[in-house]
């Protein structure tokens, strides 16, 4: 298993912040299949820490592949990666830790199975659209107890909008806004709303005001409020949106509170 991990780790590290080309995929299918088969055969015998790391590497490799939409959604490699990511979406790692309540900025260790899978299904959604299995996994992960997992979904929601599944986008965005307790994930959600503020300012202002009225997650940092104010300012200045202006006036009237 350790030998099977190495080439996939190199592949994932190479494309951590880049999109692989079709040529880069050569041989990856065999690497993914081999590691997956080894993990399945050694379920009872592999050290739990090695198994967890290997699964993280496996799903990170699949996540890297689906960053590129040049492969058809029905290509065997794409389908293999989809299967792995759906498997990773229900992986038991990471476990919830009460310390996660202080998740105020997007950061996490890597590779962690369910975090990598959440990133991967978000890439799959963006490139190939919301088929039923991917949409169901995203809905489940959006309520994951671990905030770093929820963050991947929060920033990946625009994939629904891109593929004209606007109602799914708004349903999930509203549910997450209404229940989110950490500033880090809320920052991701506010950023996502900023991406669709141009075509749908009414919905965006409604949700931002709703979040403020419910109470933004407590933090000493200012990133969430700053991002929120930037969106509202843009909509008020460019679109003359009255609701945005009213919320800005409330911020101005009570700066200490916000």
CSV table of C-alpha atoms in Angstrom, one decimal:
chain,number,residue,atom,x,y,z
A,1,UNK,CA,0.0,0.0,0.0
A,2,UNK,CA,2.8,2.4,0.8
A,3,UNK,CA,4.3,1.8,-2.6
A,4,UNK,CA,1.0,2.4,-4.3
A,5,UNK,CA,0.5,5.6,-2.4
A,6,UNK,CA,3.7,7.3,-3.6
A,7,UNK,CA,2.9,7.9,-7.4
A,8,UNK,CA,-0.6,9.1,-6.6
A,9,UNK,CA,0.8,11.5,-3.9
A,10,UNK,CA,3.2,12.9,-6.6
A,11,UNK,CA,0.3,13.3,-9.0
A,12,UNK,CA,-1.9,15.0,-6.5
A,13,UNK,CA,0.8,17.3,-5.2
A,14,UNK,CA,1.7,18.3,-8.8
A,15,UNK,CA,-1.8,19.5,-9.4
A,16,UNK,CA,-2.7,20.8,-6.0
A,17,UNK,CA,-3.4,24.2,-7.4
A,18,UNK,CA,-3.5,23.4,-11.1
A,19,UNK,CA,-5.7,21.4,-13.6
A,20,UNK,CA,-4.1,18.3,-15.2
A,21,UNK,CA,-4.1,17.9,-18.9
A,22,UNK,CA,-5.5,14.8,-20.6
A,23,UNK,CA,-1.8,13.7,-21.2
A,24,UNK,CA,-1.2,13.9,-17.5
A,25,UNK,CA,-3.9,11.3,-16.9
A,26,UNK,CA,-2.0,8.5,-18.6
A,27,UNK,CA,-1.5,5.7,-16.1
A,28,UNK,CA,-3.6,7.3,-13.4
A,29,UNK,CA,-6.5,4.9,-13.9
A,30,UNK,CA,-4.2,2.0,-13.1
A,31,UNK,CA,-2.8,3.7,-10.1
A,32,UNK,CA,-6.2,4.5,-8.6
A,33,UNK,CA,-7.5,1.0,-9.3
A,34,UNK,CA,-4.5,-0.7,-7.8
A,35,UNK,CA,-4.6,1.3,-4.5
A,36,UNK,CA,-8.4,0.9,-4.2
A,37,UNK,CA,-8.0,-2.9,-4.7
A,38,UNK,CA,-5.2,-3.1,-2.1
A,39,UNK,CA,-7.3,-1.2,0.4
A,40,UNK,CA,-10.3,-3.4,-0.2
A,41,UNK,CA,-8.3,-6.6,0.2
A,42,UNK,CA,-6.5,-5.4,3.3
A,43,UNK,CA,-9.4,-3.9,5.2
A,44,UNK,CA,-8.8,-6.0,8.3
A,45,UNK,CA,-5.0,-6.1,8.2
A,46,UNK,CA,-3.8,-2.6,7.3
A,47,UNK,CA,-2.8,-0.2,10.1
A,48,UNK,CA,-5.8,2.2,10.6
A,49,UNK,CA,-3.5,5.3,10.2
A,50,UNK,CA,-2.0,4.0,7.0
A,51,UNK,CA,-5.4,3.1,5.7
A,52,UNK,CA,-6.8,6.5,6.5
A,53,UNK,CA,-3.9,8.2,4.8
A,54,UNK,CA,-4.1,5.9,1.8
A,55,UNK,CA,-7.8,6.6,1.4
A,56,UNK,CA,-7.1,10.3,1.5
A,57,UNK,CA,-4.5,10.0,-1.2
A,58,UNK,CA,-6.9,7.9,-3.3
A,59,UNK,CA,-9.7,10.4,-3.1
A,60,UNK,CA,-7.3,13.3,-3.7
A,61,UNK,CA,-6.1,11.6,-6.9
A,62,UNK,CA,-9.7,11.2,-8.1
A,63,UNK,CA,-10.4,14.8,-7.1
A,64,UNK,CA,-7.4,16.0,-9.2
A,65,UNK,CA,-8.7,14.1,-12.3
A,66,UNK,CA,-12.2,15.6,-12.2
A,67,UNK,CA,-10.8,19.1,-12.2
A,68,UNK,CA,-10.5,18.8,-16.0
A,69,UNK,CA,-13.7,18.5,-18.0
A,70,UNK,CA,-12.0,17.4,-21.2
A,71,UNK,CA,-12.8,13.8,-20.5
A,72,UNK,CA,-16.4,12.8,-21.2
A,73,UNK,CA,-18.5,12.2,-18.2
A,74,UNK,CA,-19.0,8.6,-19.3
A,75,UNK,CA,-15.3,8.0,-19.9
A,76,UNK,CA,-14.1,5.0,-17.8
A,77,UNK,CA,-11.6,7.1,-15.8
A,78,UNK,CA,-14.3,9.8,-15.1
A,79,UNK,CA,-16.7,7.1,-13.9
A,80,UNK,CA,-14.0,5.4,-11.8
A,81,UNK,CA,-13.3,8.8,-10.1
A,82,UNK,CA,-17.0,9.4,-9.6
A,83,UNK,CA,-17.3,6.0,-7.9
A,84,UNK,CA,-14.3,6.7,-5.6
A,85,UNK,CA,-15.6,10.2,-4.7
A,86,UNK,CA,-19.0,8.9,-3.8
A,87,UNK,CA,-17.3,6.2,-1.7
A,88,UNK,CA,-15.1,8.9,0.0
A,89,UNK,CA,-18.2,11.0,0.7
A,90,UNK,CA,-19.3,8.5,3.3
A,91,UNK,CA,-15.8,7.7,4.6
A,92,UNK,CA,-15.6,7.9,8.5
A,93,UNK,CA,-12.6,10.2,8.4
A,94,UNK,CA,-12.4,12.9,9.6
A,95,UNK,CA,-14.2,12.5,12.8
A,96,UNK,CA,-15.8,15.5,14.5
A,97,UNK,CA,-13.7,17.2,17.2
A,98,UNK,CA,-15.2,20.0,19.5
A,99,UNK,CA,-12.2,22.1,18.5
A,100,UNK,CA,-13.7,22.4,15.0
A,101,UNK,CA,-16.1,25.0,16.5
A,102,UNK,CA,-13.3,27.5,16.1
A,103,UNK,CA,-13.0,27.0,12.3
A,104,UNK,CA,-12.7,30.6,11.4
A,105,UNK,CA,-10.5,30.4,8.3
A,106,UNK,CA,-10.3,27.8,5.5
A,107,UNK,CA,-7.5,25.5,6.5
A,108,UNK,CA,-7.2,21.7,7.1
A,109,UNK,CA,-4.7,18.9,6.9
A,110,UNK,CA,-4.3,17.0,3.7
A,111,UNK,CA,-5.1,14.5,2.4
A,112,UNK,CA,-8.2,13.7,4.6
A,113,UNK,CA,-10.7,11.3,3.0
A,114,UNK,CA,-14.1,13.1,3.3
A,115,UNK,CA,-12.6,16.5,2.8
A,116,UNK,CA,-10.9,15.4,-0.5
A,117,UNK,CA,-14.2,13.7,-1.6
A,118,UNK,CA,-16.2,16.9,-0.9
A,119,UNK,CA,-13.7,18.8,-3.0
A,120,UNK,CA,-14.0,16.2,-5.7
A,121,UNK,CA,-17.8,16.0,-5.9
A,122,UNK,CA,-17.8,19.9,-6.1
A,123,UNK,CA,-15.4,19.7,-9.1
A,124,UNK,CA,-17.5,17.0,-10.7
A,125,UNK,CA,-20.6,19.1,-10.3
A,126,UNK,CA,-18.9,22.1,-11.9
A,127,UNK,CA,-17.6,20.2,-14.9
A,128,UNK,CA,-20.4,17.6,-15.5
A,129,UNK,CA,-23.5,18.8,-13.8
A,130,UNK,CA,-25.7,17.6,-11.0
A,131,UNK,CA,-26.6,14.0,-11.7
A,132,UNK,CA,-28.7,12.4,-8.9
A,133,UNK,CA,-25.9,10.6,-7.1
A,134,UNK,CA,-23.6,13.7,-7.0
A,135,UNK,CA,-26.4,16.0,-6.0
A,136,UNK,CA,-27.4,13.6,-3.2
A,137,UNK,CA,-23.8,13.4,-1.9
A,138,UNK,CA,-23.5,17.2,-1.9
A,139,UNK,CA,-26.7,17.6,0.0
A,140,UNK,CA,-25.5,15.2,2.7
A,141,UNK,CA,-22.0,16.7,2.9
A,142,UNK,CA,-23.5,20.2,3.2
A,143,UNK,CA,-24.7,19.1,6.7
A,144,UNK,CA,-21.5,17.3,7.6
A,145,UNK,CA,-20.5,17.7,11.3
A,146,UNK,CA,-16.9,18.7,10.2
A,147,UNK,CA,-16.7,22.3,9.1
A,148,UNK,CA,-13.8,21.8,6.7
A,149,UNK,CA,-16.1,19.3,4.8
A,150,UNK,CA,-19.0,21.8,4.7
A,151,UNK,CA,-16.6,24.5,3.5
A,152,UNK,CA,-15.8,22.5,0.3
A,153,UNK,CA,-19.5,22.3,-0.4
A,154,UNK,CA,-20.2,25.9,0.4
A,155,UNK,CA,-17.7,27.1,-2.2
A,156,UNK,CA,-18.8,24.4,-4.7
A,157,UNK,CA,-22.5,25.3,-4.8
A,158,UNK,CA,-22.2,27.6,-7.9
A,159,UNK,CA,-21.9,24.4,-9.9
A,160,UNK,CA,-25.7,24.0,-9.6
A,161,UNK,CA,-26.2,27.6,-10.8
A,162,UNK,CA,-23.8,27.0,-13.8
A,163,UNK,CA,-25.9,24.0,-14.9
A,164,UNK,CA,-29.2,25.8,-14.5
A,165,UNK,CA,-30.2,24.0,-11.3
A,166,UNK,CA,-30.9,27.3,-9.6
A,167,UNK,CA,-33.5,26.0,-7.2
A,168,UNK,CA,-31.2,23.3,-5.9
A,169,UNK,CA,-28.6,26.1,-5.4
A,170,UNK,CA,-30.9,28.3,-3.5
A,171,UNK,CA,-32.4,25.5,-1.4
A,172,UNK,CA,-28.9,24.3,-0.3
A,173,UNK,CA,-27.5,27.8,0.1
A,174,UNK,CA,-30.5,28.9,2.3
A,175,UNK,CA,-30.3,25.7,4.4
A,176,UNK,CA,-26.6,26.2,5.0
A,177,UNK,CA,-26.9,30.0,5.7
A,178,UNK,CA,-29.7,29.2,8.3
A,179,UNK,CA,-27.7,26.6,10.2
A,180,UNK,CA,-24.0,27.5,9.9
A,181,UNK,CA,-22.2,28.1,13.2
A,182,UNK,CA,-18.6,28.7,12.1
A,183,UNK,CA,-17.2,31.8,10.6
A,184,UNK,CA,-14.9,29.9,8.2
A,185,UNK,CA,-17.8,28.1,6.4
A,186,UNK,CA,-19.9,31.3,6.5
A,187,UNK,CA,-17.1,33.1,4.7
A,188,UNK,CA,-17.3,30.4,2.0
A,189,UNK,CA,-21.1,30.9,1.7
A,190,UNK,CA,-20.8,34.7,1.5
A,191,UNK,CA,-18.2,34.3,-1.2
A,192,UNK,CA,-20.5,31.9,-3.1
A,193,UNK,CA,-23.4,34.4,-2.9
A,194,UNK,CA,-21.1,37.1,-4.3
A,195,UNK,CA,-20.5,34.9,-7.4
A,196,UNK,CA,-24.2,35.0,-8.2
A,197,UNK,CA,-25.0,38.5,-7.1
A,198,UNK,CA,-24.9,39.8,-10.6
A,199,UNK,CA,-27.7,37.6,-12.1
A,200,UNK,CA,-29.8,37.4,-8.9
A,201,UNK,CA,-29.3,40.4,-6.6
A,202,UNK,CA,-32.7,40.0,-4.9
A,203,UNK,CA,-32.0,36.5,-3.7
A,204,UNK,CA,-28.5,37.4,-2.6
A,205,UNK,CA,-29.5,40.4,-0.5
A,206,UNK,CA,-32.4,38.5,1.0
A,207,UNK,CA,-30.0,35.7,2.2
A,208,UNK,CA,-27.3,38.1,3.4
A,209,UNK,CA,-29.8,40.2,5.4
A,210,UNK,CA,-31.2,37.0,6.8
A,211,UNK,CA,-27.8,35.9,7.9
A,212,UNK,CA,-27.1,39.2,9.6
A,213,UNK,CA,-30.5,39.1,11.4
A,214,UNK,CA,-29.9,35.5,12.6
A,215,UNK,CA,-26.5,36.6,13.9
A,216,UNK,CA,-23.2,35.9,12.2
A,217,UNK,CA,-20.9,33.3,13.8
A,218,UNK,CA,-18.8,34.9,16.6
A,219,UNK,CA,-15.2,35.6,15.7
A,220,UNK,CA,-12.5,38.1,16.3
A,221,UNK,CA,-11.7,38.2,12.6
A,222,UNK,CA,-13.3,40.6,10.2
A,223,UNK,CA,-13.3,38.6,6.9
A,224,UNK,CA,-17.0,37.6,6.9
A,225,UNK,CA,-18.3,41.1,7.7
A,226,UNK,CA,-15.9,42.6,5.1
A,227,UNK,CA,-17.0,40.2,2.4
A,228,UNK,CA,-20.6,40.8,3.2
A,229,UNK,CA,-20.2,44.6,3.1
A,230,UNK,CA,-18.3,44.4,-0.2
A,231,UNK,CA,-21.2,42.6,-1.9
A,232,UNK,CA,-23.9,44.9,-0.5
A,233,UNK,CA,-21.8,48.0,-1.4
A,234,UNK,CA,-21.5,46.7,-5.0
A,235,UNK,CA,-25.2,46.0,-5.3
A,236,UNK,CA,-26.1,49.4,-3.8
A,237,UNK,CA,-23.6,51.4,-5.8
A,238,UNK,CA,-24.0,49.7,-9.2
A,239,UNK,CA,-27.6,48.4,-9.0
A,240,UNK,CA,-29.0,51.0,-6.5
A,241,UNK,CA,-30.5,48.1,-4.6
A,242,UNK,CA,-32.5,49.5,-1.8
A,243,UNK,CA,-32.3,46.4,0.5
A,244,UNK,CA,-28.6,46.5,0.2
A,245,UNK,CA,-28.5,50.2,1.1
A,246,UNK,CA,-30.7,49.6,4.1
A,247,UNK,CA,-28.5,46.9,5.5
A,248,UNK,CA,-25.4,49.1,4.9
A,249,UNK,CA,-27.2,51.9,6.9
A,250,UNK,CA,-27.7,49.5,9.8
A,251,UNK,CA,-24.0,48.6,9.7
A,252,UNK,CA,-23.2,52.3,9.8
A,253,UNK,CA,-25.6,53.0,12.7
A,254,UNK,CA,-24.2,50.1,14.8
A,255,UNK,CA,-20.5,49.6,13.9
A,256,UNK,CA,-19.6,48.1,17.3
A,257,UNK,CA,-22.3,45.4,17.0
A,258,UNK,CA,-21.1,44.3,13.6
